[in-house]
Coordinates of C-alpha atoms and ligand atoms in Angstrom, one line a residue:
M1 CA 249.4 213.0 117.7
A2 CA 250.9 211.2 114.8
E3 CA 249.9 212.0 111.3
I4 CA 247.9 209.5 109.3
L5 CA 248.0 210.1 105.6
V6 CA 244.6 209.8 103.7
L7 CA 244.9 209.6 100.0
V8 CA 241.9 211.7 98.7
D9 CA 239.8 209.8 96.2
H10 CA 238.4 212.3 93.7
V11 CA 237.5 212.6 90.0
D12 CA 238.5 215.9 88.5
G13 CA 238.1 217.7 91.9
E14 CA 234.8 215.9 93.0
V15 CA 235.7 214.2 96.2
K16 CA 234.3 210.7 96.7
K17 CA 232.4 209.9 99.9
V18 CA 234.9 207.2 100.8
T19 CA 237.4 210.0 101.5
F20 CA 235.2 211.4 104.2
E21 CA 235.0 207.9 105.7
L22 CA 238.8 207.6 105.6
L23 CA 239.2 211.0 107.3
T24 CA 236.7 209.9 110.0
L25 CA 238.6 206.7 110.6
A26 CA 242.0 208.5 110.5
R27 CA 240.9 210.9 113.2
R28 CA 240.2 208.0 115.6
H29 CA 243.9 207.1 115.5
G30 CA 245.7 210.3 115.0
D31 CA 245.8 213.6 113.0
A32 CA 244.2 213.1 109.6
A33 CA 246.5 214.5 106.9
A34 CA 244.8 214.4 103.5
V35 CA 246.9 214.0 100.4
W36 CA 245.5 215.7 97.4
I37 CA 246.9 214.7 94.0
G38 CA 246.0 216.5 90.7
P39 CA 244.0 219.6 89.8
G40 CA 240.8 220.8 91.5
Y41 CA 241.8 221.3 95.1
E42 CA 240.4 224.8 95.5
G43 CA 236.9 223.6 94.8
A44 CA 237.2 220.7 97.2
K45 CA 239.2 222.1 100.2
D46 CA 236.0 223.0 102.2
K47 CA 234.8 219.5 102.1
L48 CA 238.2 218.2 103.5
A49 CA 238.0 220.7 106.2
E50 CA 234.4 219.7 107.0
Y51 CA 235.5 216.2 107.7
G52 CA 238.3 217.1 109.9
A53 CA 241.5 217.1 107.9
A54 CA 244.2 218.6 110.2
K55 CA 246.4 219.1 107.3
V56 CA 246.3 218.8 103.5
Y57 CA 249.4 218.0 101.4
V58 CA 248.6 219.4 98.0
A59 CA 250.3 218.0 94.9
A60 CA 248.5 220.0 92.2
D61 CA 250.8 219.2 89.3
E62 CA 248.6 217.9 86.5
E63 CA 251.4 215.6 85.4
L64 CA 250.7 213.5 88.5
T65 CA 247.3 212.5 87.1
S66 CA 248.4 212.2 83.5
Y67 CA 249.8 208.7 84.0
V68 CA 248.1 205.6 85.4
V69 CA 248.3 205.2 89.2
A70 CA 252.2 205.0 89.5
P71 CA 252.8 208.7 90.3
K72 CA 250.4 208.6 93.2
A73 CA 252.5 205.8 94.8
E74 CA 255.7 207.7 94.2
L75 CA 254.3 210.9 95.8
L76 CA 253.0 208.9 98.8
A77 CA 256.4 207.1 99.1
Q78 CA 258.1 210.4 99.3
L79 CA 255.7 211.7 101.9
V80 CA 256.2 208.6 104.0
A81 CA 259.9 209.0 103.9
D82 CA 259.7 212.8 104.7
R83 CA 257.0 212.8 107.3
S84 CA 257.0 209.4 108.9
P85 CA 253.2 209.0 109.2
A86 CA 251.8 206.4 111.6
A87 CA 249.8 204.9 108.7
V88 CA 248.5 205.5 105.2
L89 CA 244.9 205.0 104.4
V90 CA 243.5 204.6 100.9
A91 CA 240.1 203.5 99.5
A92 CA 239.9 199.8 98.7
T93 CA 238.9 200.5 95.1
G94 CA 240.6 199.1 92.1
E95 CA 242.9 202.1 91.9
G96 CA 243.3 202.5 95.7
K97 CA 244.5 198.9 96.0
E98 CA 246.9 199.2 93.2
V99 CA 248.3 202.4 94.8
A100 CA 248.6 200.5 98.1
G101 CA 250.5 197.6 96.6
R102 CA 252.9 199.8 94.7
L103 CA 253.5 201.9 97.8
A104 CA 254.2 198.8 99.9
V105 CA 256.9 197.7 97.5
K106 CA 258.5 201.1 97.4
I107 CA 258.6 201.6 101.2
D108 CA 259.1 198.0 102.1
S109 CA 256.0 197.9 104.2
G110 CA 253.1 195.5 104.6
V111 CA 249.7 196.3 103.2
L112 CA 246.2 195.3 104.4
T113 CA 243.4 195.3 101.8
D114 CA 239.7 195.3 101.9
V115 CA 239.7 196.3 105.6
V116 CA 236.3 197.1 107.1
D117 CA 237.5 198.6 110.3
V118 CA 240.7 199.7 112.0
A119 CA 241.3 199.1 115.8
D120 CA 244.0 200.5 118.1
G121 CA 247.5 199.7 116.9
F122 CA 246.3 199.7 113.3
V123 CA 244.8 196.2 113.5
G124 CA 242.7 195.8 110.4
E125 CA 239.4 193.9 110.4
H126 CA 238.7 191.8 107.4
S127 CA 235.5 190.1 106.4
I128 CA 236.7 187.0 104.5
F129 CA 235.5 183.7 102.9
G130 CA 232.3 185.4 101.7
G131 CA 232.0 187.1 105.1
A132 CA 231.9 183.8 107.0
I133 CA 235.0 184.7 109.0
V134 CA 236.2 188.0 110.5
A135 CA 240.0 188.1 110.5
H136 CA 242.2 190.7 112.3
A137 CA 245.6 191.4 110.8
K138 CA 248.4 193.8 111.5
V139 CA 251.3 195.0 109.4
S140 CA 254.5 193.7 111.1
K141 CA 257.0 195.6 109.0
G142 CA 257.2 199.3 108.1
T143 CA 254.4 201.9 107.9
P144 CA 251.0 200.2 107.8
I145 CA 249.2 200.8 104.5
I146 CA 245.6 200.1 104.8
A147 CA 243.0 200.0 102.0
V148 CA 239.6 200.4 103.5
R149 CA 236.3 199.3 101.9
P150 CA 234.0 202.1 100.9
N151 CA 231.0 202.4 103.1
S152 CA 232.5 200.5 106.0
T153 CA 232.7 203.6 108.2
A154 CA 230.0 206.2 108.6
P155 CA 231.5 209.6 107.8
E156 CA 231.3 212.1 110.6
A157 CA 231.7 215.8 110.0
A158 CA 234.3 217.5 112.4
P159 CA 235.0 221.0 111.0
S160 CA 238.6 222.0 111.0
T161 CA 240.9 224.6 109.6
P162 CA 243.5 222.5 107.9
A163 CA 247.1 223.7 107.4
E164 CA 248.1 223.4 103.7
E165 CA 251.4 222.4 102.3
Q166 CA 252.3 222.3 98.7
V167 CA 254.3 219.2 97.8
S168 CA 255.7 217.7 94.6
V169 CA 257.7 214.7 93.4
T170 CA 260.1 214.2 90.5
L171 CA 258.5 211.3 88.7
S172 CA 260.7 208.3 87.6
D173 CA 260.6 207.1 84.0
A174 CA 258.9 204.0 85.3
A175 CA 256.0 206.0 86.7
K176 CA 255.5 207.5 83.2
A177 CA 255.2 204.1 81.5
A178 CA 251.4 204.2 81.1
K179 CA 249.9 207.5 80.0
V180 CA 246.2 208.3 80.2
V181 CA 245.2 209.2 76.6
E182 CA 241.4 209.8 77.1
K183 CA 238.9 210.0 79.8
V184 CA 235.2 209.4 78.9
V185 CA 232.6 210.3 81.5
Q186 CA 230.2 207.4 81.9
E187 CA 226.6 208.4 81.4
K188 CA 224.8 207.9 84.7
G189 CA 221.4 208.6 85.8
E190 CA 220.1 210.1 88.9
R191 CA 220.8 207.1 91.1
P192 CA 223.9 207.0 93.3
E193 CA 226.9 205.0 92.3
L194 CA 226.5 201.3 93.5
T195 CA 229.6 201.0 95.6
E196 CA 229.1 204.4 97.2
A197 CA 225.4 204.3 97.9
A198 CA 224.1 204.3 101.4
I199 CA 221.2 202.1 100.3
V200 CA 221.2 199.4 97.7
V201 CA 218.2 197.5 96.3
S202 CA 219.1 194.4 94.4
G203 CA 217.1 192.0 92.2
G204 CA 217.7 188.4 91.5
R205 CA 216.3 185.6 89.4
G206 CA 213.0 185.8 91.3
V207 CA 212.4 189.1 89.4
G208 CA 211.8 187.0 86.4
G209 CA 212.8 189.2 83.5
A210 CA 214.3 192.5 82.3
D211 CA 211.0 194.4 82.2
N212 CA 210.2 193.4 85.9
F213 CA 213.4 195.1 87.0
K214 CA 211.4 198.4 86.9
L215 CA 209.9 197.2 90.2
I216 CA 213.4 197.1 91.7
E217 CA 214.2 200.5 90.2
E218 CA 211.0 202.0 91.6
L219 CA 211.7 200.7 95.1
A220 CA 215.3 202.0 94.8
D221 CA 214.2 205.4 93.6
S222 CA 211.6 205.7 96.4
L223 CA 214.6 205.3 98.9
G224 CA 217.2 207.3 96.9
A225 CA 219.1 204.0 96.5
A226 CA 221.4 202.4 94.0
V227 CA 220.2 199.3 92.0
G228 CA 222.2 196.0 92.2
A229 CA 221.6 192.5 90.7
S230 CA 222.6 189.0 91.4
R231 CA 224.7 187.2 88.8
A232 CA 221.7 185.1 87.8
A233 CA 220.0 188.3 86.8
T234 CA 222.9 189.8 85.0
D235 CA 223.9 186.5 83.2
A236 CA 220.3 186.3 82.0
G237 CA 220.8 189.8 80.5
W238 CA 218.0 191.4 82.6
Y239 CA 220.4 194.0 84.1
P240 CA 223.9 195.1 83.0
H241 CA 226.9 193.3 84.4
T242 CA 228.3 196.5 85.9
F243 CA 225.5 196.2 88.6
Q244 CA 226.3 192.7 89.6
V245 CA 227.0 192.3 93.4
G246 CA 229.1 189.5 94.6
Q247 CA 232.3 187.6 94.4
T248 CA 232.8 188.3 90.8
G249 CA 230.9 191.6 90.8
K250 CA 231.0 194.7 93.0
T251 CA 231.5 194.6 96.8
V252 CA 229.0 196.9 98.5
S253 CA 228.7 197.7 102.2
P254 CA 225.7 200.1 102.5
Q255 CA 223.8 201.1 105.6
L256 CA 220.8 199.2 104.1
Y257 CA 220.8 196.3 101.6
I258 CA 217.5 195.0 100.3
A259 CA 217.7 191.7 98.4
V260 CA 214.6 191.0 96.3
G261 CA 214.2 187.5 94.8
I262 CA 217.7 186.5 95.6
S263 CA 218.4 183.2 97.3
G264 CA 221.6 184.2 99.1
A265 CA 224.3 182.0 97.5
I266 CA 227.7 182.4 99.1
Q267 CA 229.1 184.1 96.0
H268 CA 226.4 186.8 96.3
R269 CA 226.9 187.2 100.0
A270 CA 230.6 187.8 99.5
G271 CA 229.6 191.1 97.9
M272 CA 227.1 192.4 100.4
Q273 CA 227.5 190.6 103.7
T274 CA 229.1 193.6 105.5
S275 CA 226.0 195.8 104.8
K276 CA 224.8 197.3 108.1
T277 CA 221.2 196.3 107.8
I278 CA 220.0 193.5 105.5
I279 CA 216.4 193.0 104.4
A280 CA 215.3 190.2 102.1
I281 CA 212.0 189.7 100.2
N282 CA 211.7 186.1 99.1
K283 CA 208.8 183.7 98.7
D284 CA 210.7 180.7 100.0
P285 CA 211.0 180.8 103.8
E286 CA 213.9 178.3 103.5
A287 CA 216.0 180.6 101.2
P288 CA 219.6 180.9 102.7
I289 CA 219.4 184.7 102.5
F290 CA 217.1 184.5 105.6
E291 CA 220.1 183.3 107.7
L292 CA 221.8 186.5 107.1
V293 CA 219.1 189.1 107.3
D294 CA 218.0 191.6 110.0
Y295 CA 214.5 191.7 108.6
G296 CA 212.9 189.1 106.3
V297 CA 209.7 189.3 104.3
V298 CA 208.4 185.9 103.1
G299 CA 206.2 186.8 100.2
D300 CA 205.8 187.3 96.5
L301 CA 208.0 190.2 95.4
F302 CA 205.4 191.2 92.8
Q303 CA 203.1 192.1 95.7
V304 CA 205.6 193.1 98.4
A305 CA 207.9 195.4 96.4
P306 CA 205.2 197.6 94.9
Q307 CA 203.4 198.0 98.3
L308 CA 206.7 198.9 99.9
T309 CA 207.4 201.5 97.2
E310 CA 204.0 202.9 97.7
E311 CA 204.2 203.1 101.5
I312 CA 207.7 204.7 101.4
T313 CA 206.5 207.2 98.7
K314 CA 203.5 208.1 100.9
R315 CA 205.8 209.1 103.8
K316 CA 207.9 211.5 101.8
Ligands
FAD401 C1 232.8 181.3 90.6 C2 231.4 181.8 90.8 C3 231.2 183.2 91.0 C4 230.0 183.7 91.3 N1 229.8 185.1 91.5 C5 228.6 185.6 91.8 C6 228.5 187.0 92.1 O1 229.4 187.8 92.0 N2 227.2 187.4 92.4 C7 226.1 186.6 92.4 O2 225.0 187.1 92.7 N3 226.3 185.3 92.1 C8 227.5 184.8 91.8 N4 227.6 183.4 91.4 C9 226.4 182.7 91.2 C10 225.7 182.1 92.6 O3 226.3 180.9 92.9 C11 224.2 182.0 92.4 O4 223.9 181.2 91.3 C12 223.5 183.3 92.1 O5 223.8 184.2 93.1 C13 222.0 183.1 92.2 O6 221.3 184.3 92.0 P1 219.8 184.4 92.5 O7 219.8 184.4 94.0 O8 219.3 185.7 91.9 O9 219.0 183.2 91.9 P2 218.5 181.9 92.6 O10 219.5 181.2 93.4 O11 217.8 181.1 91.5 O12 217.4 182.5 93.6 C14 216.2 183.1 93.2 C15 215.4 183.4 94.5 O13 214.2 184.1 94.1 C16 213.2 183.6 94.9 N5 212.0 183.9 94.2 C17 211.5 183.4 93.0 N6 210.3 184.0 92.6 C18 210.0 184.9 93.6 C19 209.0 185.8 93.8 N7 208.0 185.9 92.9 N8 208.9 186.5 94.9 C20 209.9 186.4 95.8 N9 211.0 185.6 95.7 C21 211.1 184.8 94.6 C22 213.4 182.1 95.0 O14 212.7 181.6 96.2 C23 214.9 182.1 95.1 O15 215.4 182.1 96.5 C24 228.8 182.9 91.2 C25 229.0 181.5 91.0 C26 230.2 181.0 90.8 C27 230.4 179.5 90.6

């Protein structure tokens, strides 16, 4: 079977869940060949094997992660030239999409971004115009480069014993144009990262104030979920902007999305519409969010959310 390169998304050796999703997707279309760039591989190799990497290209040179993004594209371009893979999969994160774009220019190929599924023949499925339209697109020139949205594929373990091959690239001066001078680890609590979480509980204007967001947090914590917010809530200063879901915020695609006191404006939908199961709690039965949901609760969130939290907590 043809190799499909999967760029491993990791932070200092800690592999992001999206990588396991990409490996799962790659295995459906060929042999998944993980591409590890930077230090930390030894601590992560078992995880790549667990999710079925048939091969791992290891580029451990620290220099490759000392500059912003460009070296990753140069290494991938060299691998594409040497190994002629059937496709290259990257995570549709800010960095992943930049790598994809740069790689496409280097190898003169087409790129598909924000793909939510990949069908036979590397046809990418896109959810566009706020999720109102599903579009299918195919790269018509060169090796397909596909940036896949985190959480759009359920990761499936398929233990393997991957072959390892050390690889390196001589960086161009252009790739060294922007150097990383400092990395600051963002303080984060116990909750999962918003774009990676399997469950997201978001609050909107209906929550009514910053203090009331503790209801959303408590519900989220009972489910092991991340907390999100509508723009109305973040603009009001009730919750930080980094947690905004939507067109001008984060795009999430969890297994379960619970919208609490959110009307379901098109710009909010754009960031959560591809969630697998959607639940809304809203006191207005005419709220547009109910057009979208799998389950809807018409009721006052100040009554429904605490009851839900209590019931979930009881079952643990
Ligand atoms: C260019 C542009 C970009 C935008 N980007 C984003 C974006 O990224 N993300 C985003 O979210 N928005 C975005 N918006 C804003 C968007 O249009 C909406 O204004 C916003 O999503 C509304 O947030 P909301 O649903 O929380 O508030 P509202 O629309 O005011 O809805 C509040 C809901 O809470 C319900 N409610 C009130 N009290 C209760 C209660 N006690 N119990 C239960 N339900 C209750 C109400 O019935 C109502 O449905 C953008 C707008 C523009 C123009």
